[in-house]
Amino acid sequence: MDENIFDKSDGMERSFEKGTDREHHAGLHDDVDHLGDASNIEIESEEAQIFSMREIDPVLDAKMRLVNKTMDEIGWTPMHLKLFFLNGFGYSADSLILALQAVTASQAALEFRPSFAYALNVAVYTGMLVGVLVWGLGADIIGRRFAFNVSLFSSSVFAIVAGSSPNWVVLAVFVSLAAFGAGGNLVLDTTVFLEYLPSNKQWLITLMACWWGLAYDATTCTKENNMGWRYIWYGNGGLVMLCSILRVTVIRLRETPKYLLTKGDDAAVVKTFQDIAQKYNRPCHLTLEALDSLGRITSTYGNSRYGFNELWAHICGLFVTKKLALSTTMIWLSWLLIGLAYPLFYVFLPDYLATRGAQTGQSGPYYQWRNYMLSSVAGIFGPVAAGFMCNLKVLGRRYTMAIGALITMAFFFAYTAVRTPAQNVGLSCAISFSLNIYYGTLYAYTPESLPSAHRATGNGIAVAFNRVMGLVSSFVAAYGNTATSVPIFVCAGLYVVMAFVAVMFPFEPYGKQAM
């Protein structure tokens, strides 16, 4: 890396001495011409960003480019490998809580005999909905580190306690609280990992979604007495707690540099990078003087540091330009569509197949868990394929999502013709694989295409749309006519819409640095 990249600060400082209003900040474009060789690097670095914040806050834009250059200078380290595994636990925890609810609900219902059998499904999606909003929006205010560590630990505690529930209502409450922590943590896993990654490794955010499928392989307890469902919650809650402890003891996570930067703590940014560079013997030429000379960031704050104005500032920050507003809206739409299409399909599918004489397999725990395992293992390789595809220039993130959505659509249509157990298992595995190509890439694209100062907020709201649709599917399953064929074809058709939206996204993160 060219050390002169940080020498441009003197010229930058001269441009900001002219004033701090937007008109003079915009003059930064003209002053770049006087920076010599460093100006060329400046222009190149702007082109290397997914989007620019220059017109909104040139100080933030300039500082963020310095931070990105520093991350690339330090490069990939063992710390990043630890983050990949420890953040992956969060993916697994979110998937695990959903799986635990699904596989224990029927056995718990035998004991408690509830009047509303879908209460646990409603509880888990409600908890995740509230969790992604509280932890996602809160992480932009209180910081990534606290939310990252506490959310997963709280999920483990409530998952364990759920196993001792004395009745159906209490069980639903604790399931919801466990989902509250796990669902919120899911937003932070991608956010934290991305905000430490060098630009040439951002594709790993897509690959990290493979952890989603691993959780289902852990819930294979088939104990037939009615204590079995309680043991499942105890055991898997303990596993999540172990993962949360490893996060604190193995990585000792610091606040992410980009969060610190957006909150104006330049000294902490420099210290974080210098400590990482020193520990792993990597170069780091970023100095506090270089950051301070660029000026003070003001665009990422509300009038009240911890009040509603601060929260509103983070929401508004996702719409500061027409292009960013379009991107944010399309991302949220994509999460809503996949949240509607996927669960509704599986709500209608069993009764639809049954009315047409399909024989989808023998009943019993062995066949149930065998099919779960096969589908989950196939799903692990979806993000692996997506990680390879999205790192190809010809595809990038957008076309990878489009391909995943269209293939899933084709398999969904094909599933309506299932008549044998072999067809059932085969198409289940194919759908799990292709769907996770889309899902895994969307999980990565979302934080990549949002500004750092408001990333957790935008990511949290996006996933919240997904959880809302999960709630809708619960009530449709309880009160709708699940034997009709129309919703299945509508759900499959939604994947065509998802593919179109993916292609039309205004930003392509391939080969560019997240802001």
Short mmCIF file of C-alpha atoms in Angstrom, two decimals, residues 30-383:
data_model
loop_
_atom_site.label_atom_id
_atom_site.label_comp_id
_atom_site.label_asym_id
_atom_site.label_seq_id
_atom_site.Cartn_x
_atom_site.Cartn_y
_atom_site.Cartn_z
CA ASP A 30 -11.69 21.61 -6.70
CA ASP A 31 -9.06 21.48 -3.96
CA VAL A 32 -8.20 17.87 -4.80
CA ASP A 33 -6.41 19.14 -7.90
CA HIS A 34 -3.76 20.73 -5.65
CA LEU A 35 -2.91 17.53 -3.78
CA GLY A 36 -0.41 16.11 -6.26
CA ASP A 37 -0.11 12.34 -6.49
CA ALA A 38 -2.34 11.81 -3.48
CA SER A 39 -5.30 13.24 -5.38
CA ASN A 40 -5.15 10.38 -7.87
CA ILE A 41 -5.42 7.91 -5.02
CA GLU A 42 -8.31 9.95 -3.66
CA ILE A 43 -10.24 9.68 -6.92
CA GLU A 44 -9.48 5.98 -7.26
CA SER A 45 -10.62 5.30 -3.74
CA GLU A 46 -13.97 7.01 -4.41
CA GLU A 47 -14.54 4.84 -7.46
CA ALA A 48 -13.75 1.81 -5.33
CA GLN A 49 -16.59 2.56 -2.91
CA ILE A 50 -20.05 1.02 -3.30
CA PHE A 51 -21.44 4.55 -3.02
CA SER A 52 -20.18 7.98 -2.01
CA MET A 53 -21.29 10.21 0.86
CA ARG A 54 -19.32 13.17 -0.50
CA GLU A 55 -22.34 15.32 -1.30
CA ILE A 56 -23.94 14.67 2.11
CA ASP A 57 -20.95 14.76 4.44
CA PRO A 58 -17.55 15.14 2.74
CA VAL A 59 -15.77 14.77 6.09
CA LEU A 60 -17.40 11.40 6.75
CA ASP A 61 -16.73 10.34 3.17
CA ALA A 62 -13.04 11.24 3.35
CA LYS A 63 -12.53 9.63 6.75
CA MET A 64 -14.34 6.46 5.73
CA ARG A 65 -12.08 6.10 2.71
CA LEU A 66 -9.04 6.39 4.97
CA VAL A 67 -10.46 3.72 7.25
CA ASN A 68 -11.18 1.41 4.30
CA LYS A 69 -7.64 1.88 3.01
CA THR A 70 -6.31 1.03 6.44
CA MET A 71 -8.39 -2.13 6.62
CA ASP A 72 -7.02 -3.18 3.24
CA GLU A 73 -3.50 -2.32 4.36
CA ILE A 74 -3.75 -4.56 7.42
CA GLY A 75 -5.50 -7.28 5.40
CA TRP A 76 -6.78 -10.65 6.52
CA THR A 77 -5.62 -11.79 9.97
CA PRO A 78 -6.35 -14.67 12.39
CA MET A 79 -8.73 -12.27 14.14
CA HIS A 80 -10.95 -12.27 11.06
CA LEU A 81 -10.97 -16.06 11.00
CA LYS A 82 -12.11 -16.11 14.62
CA LEU A 83 -14.85 -13.63 13.78
CA PHE A 84 -16.01 -15.82 10.91
CA PHE A 85 -16.58 -18.75 13.25
CA LEU A 86 -17.84 -16.83 16.28
CA ASN A 87 -20.19 -14.65 14.25
CA GLY A 88 -21.33 -17.77 12.46
CA PHE A 89 -22.57 -19.03 15.83
CA GLY A 90 -25.08 -16.18 15.72
CA TYR A 91 -26.42 -17.40 12.38
CA SER A 92 -26.72 -20.87 13.88
CA ALA A 93 -28.47 -19.54 16.98
CA ASP A 94 -31.14 -17.76 14.96
CA SER A 95 -31.74 -20.87 12.87
CA LEU A 96 -31.57 -23.06 15.96
CA ILE A 97 -34.31 -21.21 17.87
CA LEU A 98 -36.61 -21.52 14.87
CA ALA A 99 -35.82 -25.23 14.61
CA LEU A 100 -36.28 -25.84 18.34
CA GLN A 101 -39.71 -24.26 18.22
CA ALA A 102 -40.68 -26.31 15.19
CA VAL A 103 -39.55 -29.69 16.52
CA THR A 104 -40.73 -29.32 20.13
CA ALA A 105 -44.11 -27.63 19.61
CA SER A 106 -46.04 -30.82 18.91
CA GLN A 107 -44.64 -32.70 21.90
CA ALA A 108 -45.19 -29.74 24.22
CA ALA A 109 -48.74 -29.44 22.89
CA LEU A 110 -49.40 -33.06 23.87
CA GLU A 111 -48.57 -32.12 27.44
CA PHE A 112 -50.28 -28.72 27.66
CA ARG A 113 -53.18 -29.26 25.19
CA PRO A 114 -53.41 -25.60 24.07
CA SER A 115 -56.41 -24.03 22.38
CA PHE A 116 -54.18 -22.29 19.79
CA ALA A 117 -51.65 -24.79 18.47
CA TYR A 118 -49.65 -22.20 16.50
CA ALA A 119 -48.87 -20.04 19.55
CA LEU A 120 -45.19 -21.02 19.64
CA ASN A 121 -44.79 -20.15 15.97
CA VAL A 122 -46.34 -16.75 16.63
CA ALA A 123 -44.14 -16.35 19.72
CA VAL A 124 -40.89 -17.12 17.92
CA TYR A 125 -41.58 -14.75 15.03
CA THR A 126 -42.81 -12.02 17.37
CA GLY A 127 -39.66 -12.31 19.45
CA MET A 128 -37.47 -12.17 16.37
CA LEU A 129 -39.39 -9.22 14.97
CA VAL A 130 -38.99 -7.18 18.14
CA GLY A 131 -35.40 -8.40 18.54
CA VAL A 132 -34.17 -7.26 15.14
CA LEU A 133 -35.76 -3.85 15.68
CA VAL A 134 -34.50 -3.31 19.23
CA TRP A 135 -30.99 -4.70 18.77
CA GLY A 136 -30.65 -3.48 15.19
CA LEU A 137 -31.73 0.10 15.81
CA GLY A 138 -30.08 0.10 19.22
CA ALA A 139 -26.69 -1.01 17.88
CA ASP A 140 -26.37 2.24 15.91
CA ILE A 141 -26.93 4.13 19.17
CA ILE A 142 -25.32 2.11 21.98
CA GLY A 143 -22.69 0.40 19.86
CA ARG A 144 -22.07 -2.96 18.23
CA ARG A 145 -20.03 -4.58 20.97
CA PHE A 146 -22.59 -4.51 23.79
CA ALA A 147 -25.47 -5.60 21.57
CA PHE A 148 -23.35 -8.30 19.93
CA ASN A 149 -22.38 -9.96 23.20
CA VAL A 150 -25.52 -9.48 25.28
CA SER A 151 -28.10 -10.49 22.67
CA LEU A 152 -26.73 -14.00 22.14
CA PHE A 153 -26.16 -14.61 25.86
CA SER A 154 -29.73 -13.56 26.71
CA SER A 155 -31.03 -15.93 24.03
CA SER A 156 -29.18 -18.86 25.62
CA VAL A 157 -30.53 -18.10 29.09
CA PHE A 158 -34.15 -17.97 27.97
CA ALA A 159 -33.75 -21.05 25.78
CA ILE A 160 -32.60 -23.05 28.82
CA VAL A 161 -35.39 -21.67 31.00
CA ALA A 162 -37.95 -22.56 28.29
CA GLY A 163 -37.29 -26.21 29.01
CA SER A 164 -38.70 -25.83 32.52
CA SER A 165 -41.93 -24.10 31.45
CA PRO A 166 -44.95 -25.20 33.55
CA ASN A 167 -47.59 -24.37 30.92
CA TRP A 168 -48.15 -23.39 27.30
CA VAL A 169 -48.30 -19.62 27.91
CA VAL A 170 -45.06 -19.53 29.90
CA LEU A 171 -43.36 -21.65 27.25
CA ALA A 172 -44.49 -19.22 24.54
CA VAL A 173 -43.12 -16.28 26.57
CA PHE A 174 -39.69 -17.84 27.00
CA VAL A 175 -39.56 -18.98 23.38
CA SER A 176 -40.31 -15.40 22.37
CA LEU A 177 -37.57 -14.04 24.67
CA ALA A 178 -35.04 -16.56 23.34
CA ALA A 179 -35.97 -15.50 19.80
CA PHE A 180 -35.67 -11.84 20.84
CA GLY A 181 -31.97 -12.29 21.54
CA ALA A 182 -31.15 -14.64 18.67
CA GLY A 183 -33.06 -12.65 16.07
CA GLY A 184 -31.38 -9.41 17.05
CA ASN A 185 -27.97 -11.04 17.09
CA LEU A 186 -28.41 -12.12 13.47
CA VAL A 187 -28.31 -8.48 12.36
CA LEU A 188 -25.13 -7.84 14.33
CA ASP A 189 -23.24 -10.86 13.02
CA THR A 190 -23.03 -9.49 9.49
CA THR A 191 -22.61 -5.88 10.63
CA VAL A 192 -19.69 -6.57 12.96
CA PHE A 193 -17.92 -8.93 10.58
CA LEU A 194 -18.27 -6.56 7.62
CA GLU A 195 -16.95 -3.57 9.57
CA TYR A 196 -13.66 -5.37 10.20
CA LEU A 197 -13.21 -6.97 6.77
CA PRO A 198 -10.74 -5.86 4.09
CA SER A 199 -12.54 -5.19 0.83
CA ASN A 200 -11.23 -8.28 -1.00
CA LYS A 201 -12.80 -10.54 1.64
CA GLN A 202 -16.31 -9.03 1.77
CA TRP A 203 -17.64 -12.04 -0.15
CA LEU A 204 -17.19 -14.04 3.07
CA ILE A 205 -20.37 -12.39 4.38
CA THR A 206 -22.22 -14.47 1.80
CA LEU A 207 -20.35 -17.66 2.71
CA MET A 208 -21.11 -17.14 6.40
CA ALA A 209 -24.75 -18.01 5.74
CA CYS A 210 -23.69 -21.67 5.55
CA TRP A 211 -23.86 -21.63 9.36
CA TRP A 212 -27.64 -21.36 9.02
CA GLY A 213 -27.93 -24.98 7.92
CA LEU A 214 -25.65 -26.35 10.64
CA ALA A 215 -28.15 -25.55 13.41
CA TYR A 216 -30.77 -27.97 12.12
CA ASP A 217 -28.32 -30.86 12.31
CA ALA A 218 -27.90 -30.27 16.03
CA THR A 219 -31.54 -30.79 17.00
CA THR A 220 -31.91 -34.53 16.38
CA CYS A 221 -33.06 -35.69 19.79
CA THR A 222 -35.74 -38.32 19.28
CA LYS A 223 -36.42 -39.32 22.88
CA GLU A 224 -40.03 -40.50 22.79
CA ASN A 225 -41.15 -39.76 26.33
CA ASN A 226 -42.52 -36.32 27.00
CA MET A 227 -39.39 -35.02 28.71
CA GLY A 228 -37.66 -35.10 25.33
CA TRP A 229 -38.74 -31.63 24.22
CA ARG A 230 -37.49 -30.18 27.50
CA TYR A 231 -34.11 -31.85 27.09
CA ILE A 232 -33.85 -30.36 23.62
CA TRP A 233 -34.27 -26.84 25.01
CA TYR A 234 -31.84 -27.50 27.87
CA GLY A 235 -29.16 -28.99 25.67
CA ASN A 236 -29.34 -26.55 22.78
CA GLY A 237 -29.73 -23.56 25.09
CA GLY A 238 -26.54 -24.68 26.79
CA LEU A 239 -24.82 -24.90 23.40
CA VAL A 240 -25.81 -21.32 22.58
CA MET A 241 -24.53 -20.20 25.98
CA LEU A 242 -21.19 -21.88 25.30
CA CYS A 243 -20.96 -20.04 22.00
CA SER A 244 -21.76 -16.71 23.64
CA ILE A 245 -19.03 -17.30 26.26
CA LEU A 246 -16.51 -18.16 23.55
CA ARG A 247 -17.26 -14.83 21.92
CA VAL A 248 -16.16 -12.98 25.04
CA THR A 249 -13.19 -15.17 25.94
CA VAL A 250 -11.73 -15.99 22.52
CA ILE A 251 -12.12 -12.81 20.50
CA ARG A 252 -12.53 -10.11 23.20
CA LEU A 253 -14.31 -8.02 20.62
CA ARG A 254 -13.73 -4.28 20.56
CA GLU A 255 -16.12 -1.73 19.18
CA THR A 256 -15.91 -1.73 15.38
CA PRO A 257 -13.72 1.03 13.88
CA LYS A 258 -16.46 2.26 11.55
CA TYR A 259 -18.93 2.68 14.39
CA LEU A 260 -16.32 4.60 16.39
CA LEU A 261 -15.60 6.76 13.36
CA THR A 262 -19.24 7.70 12.82
CA LYS A 263 -19.52 8.64 16.50
CA GLY A 264 -16.53 10.96 16.28
CA ASP A 265 -14.01 8.95 18.32
CA ASP A 266 -11.03 9.19 15.96
CA ALA A 267 -8.52 8.32 18.67
CA ALA A 268 -10.24 4.99 19.37
CA VAL A 269 -10.31 4.21 15.64
CA VAL A 270 -6.57 4.70 15.33
CA LYS A 271 -5.81 2.74 18.50
CA THR A 272 -7.96 -0.20 17.36
CA PHE A 273 -6.15 -0.44 14.02
CA GLN A 274 -2.71 0.03 15.53
CA ASP A 275 -3.33 -2.67 18.12
CA ILE A 276 -4.49 -5.12 15.45
CA ALA A 277 -1.51 -4.28 13.26
CA GLN A 278 0.92 -4.68 16.14
CA LYS A 279 -0.56 -8.00 17.30
CA TYR A 280 -0.40 -9.56 13.84
CA ASN A 281 2.73 -7.75 12.62
CA ARG A 282 0.97 -5.83 9.87
CA PRO A 283 1.60 -2.30 8.53
CA CYS A 284 -0.67 0.53 9.64
CA HIS A 285 0.05 4.13 8.63
CA LEU A 286 -3.17 5.71 9.83
CA THR A 287 -2.60 8.49 12.35
CA LEU A 288 -4.87 10.56 14.55
CA GLU A 289 -3.53 13.69 12.89
CA ALA A 290 -4.64 12.43 9.47
CA LEU A 291 -8.19 11.87 10.68
CA ASP A 292 -8.43 15.03 12.80
CA SER A 293 -7.22 17.20 9.94
CA LEU A 294 -10.27 16.29 7.85
CA GLY A 295 -12.70 17.94 10.24
CA ARG A 296 -15.60 16.82 12.40
CA ILE A 297 -18.42 14.49 11.36
CA THR A 298 -21.88 15.87 12.13
CA SER A 299 -24.26 14.02 9.80
CA THR A 300 -24.58 10.86 11.90
CA TYR A 301 -26.07 12.43 15.01
CA GLY A 302 -29.54 13.49 16.11
CA ASN A 303 -30.18 16.42 18.41
CA SER A 304 -30.36 14.09 21.42
CA ARG A 305 -27.68 11.42 21.76
CA TYR A 306 -29.96 8.72 23.18
CA GLY A 307 -33.41 10.05 22.35
CA PHE A 308 -35.94 9.65 19.57
CA ASN A 309 -34.14 12.25 17.46
CA GLU A 310 -31.07 10.03 17.36
CA LEU A 311 -33.16 7.07 16.24
CA TRP A 312 -34.92 9.16 13.64
CA ALA A 313 -31.58 10.44 12.37
CA HIS A 314 -30.48 6.86 11.70
CA ILE A 315 -33.67 6.09 9.79
CA CYS A 316 -33.42 9.28 7.74
CA GLY A 317 -29.76 8.52 7.07
CA LEU A 318 -30.87 5.60 4.90
CA PHE A 319 -32.63 8.00 2.50
CA VAL A 320 -30.20 10.93 2.22
CA THR A 321 -29.79 10.55 -1.54
CA LYS A 322 -32.26 9.39 -4.18
CA LYS A 323 -30.06 6.44 -5.11
CA LEU A 324 -29.55 5.35 -1.51
CA ALA A 325 -33.28 5.77 -0.82
CA LEU A 326 -34.09 3.57 -3.82
CA SER A 327 -31.57 0.98 -2.68
CA THR A 328 -32.91 0.91 0.89
CA THR A 329 -36.51 0.57 -0.32
CA MET A 330 -35.65 -2.27 -2.71
CA ILE A 331 -33.68 -4.12 -0.03
CA TRP A 332 -36.62 -3.92 2.38
CA LEU A 333 -38.98 -5.04 -0.39
CA SER A 334 -36.77 -8.07 -1.08
CA TRP A 335 -36.86 -9.13 2.56
CA LEU A 336 -40.61 -8.74 2.65
CA LEU A 337 -41.08 -10.83 -0.51
CA ILE A 338 -38.88 -13.71 0.62
CA GLY A 339 -40.51 -13.58 4.05
CA LEU A 340 -43.91 -13.97 2.39
CA ALA A 341 -43.09 -16.55 -0.29
CA TYR A 342 -41.01 -19.05 1.64
CA PRO A 343 -43.10 -19.78 4.78
CA LEU A 344 -46.44 -19.55 2.98
CA PHE A 345 -45.31 -22.15 0.46
CA TYR A 346 -44.62 -24.65 3.22
CA VAL A 347 -47.84 -23.75 5.00
CA PHE A 348 -49.89 -24.71 1.93
CA LEU A 349 -47.72 -27.48 0.52
CA PRO A 350 -48.56 -30.46 2.80
CA ASP A 351 -52.34 -30.20 2.40
CA TYR A 352 -52.02 -29.41 -1.29
CA LEU A 353 -49.98 -32.57 -1.91
CA ALA A 354 -52.27 -34.67 0.29
CA THR A 355 -55.36 -33.65 -1.70
CA ARG A 356 -53.64 -34.89 -4.85
CA GLY A 357 -52.68 -38.28 -3.51
CA ALA A 358 -48.98 -37.65 -2.99
CA GLN A 359 -47.03 -40.14 -0.88
CA THR A 360 -44.22 -38.03 0.52
CA GLY A 361 -42.70 -40.62 2.84
CA GLN A 362 -43.22 -42.79 5.85
CA SER A 363 -44.10 -41.15 9.15
CA GLY A 364 -42.07 -41.44 12.34
CA PRO A 365 -39.07 -39.78 13.98
CA TYR A 366 -36.44 -41.56 11.87
CA TYR A 367 -37.85 -40.39 8.54
CA GLN A 368 -38.61 -36.92 9.89
CA TRP A 369 -35.06 -36.37 11.09
CA ARG A 370 -33.48 -38.04 8.10
CA ASN A 371 -35.29 -35.62 5.81
CA TYR A 372 -34.42 -32.67 8.05
CA MET A 373 -30.75 -33.65 7.96
CA LEU A 374 -30.60 -34.16 4.20
CA SER A 375 -32.34 -30.86 3.51
CA SER A 376 -30.14 -29.00 5.99
CA VAL A 377 -26.92 -30.46 4.64
CA ALA A 378 -27.95 -29.45 1.12
CA GLY A 379 -28.72 -25.96 2.42
CA ILE A 380 -25.18 -25.57 3.76
CA PHE A 381 -23.78 -25.70 0.24
CA GLY A 382 -26.11 -22.98 -1.05
CA PRO A 383 -24.10 -20.12 0.52
#
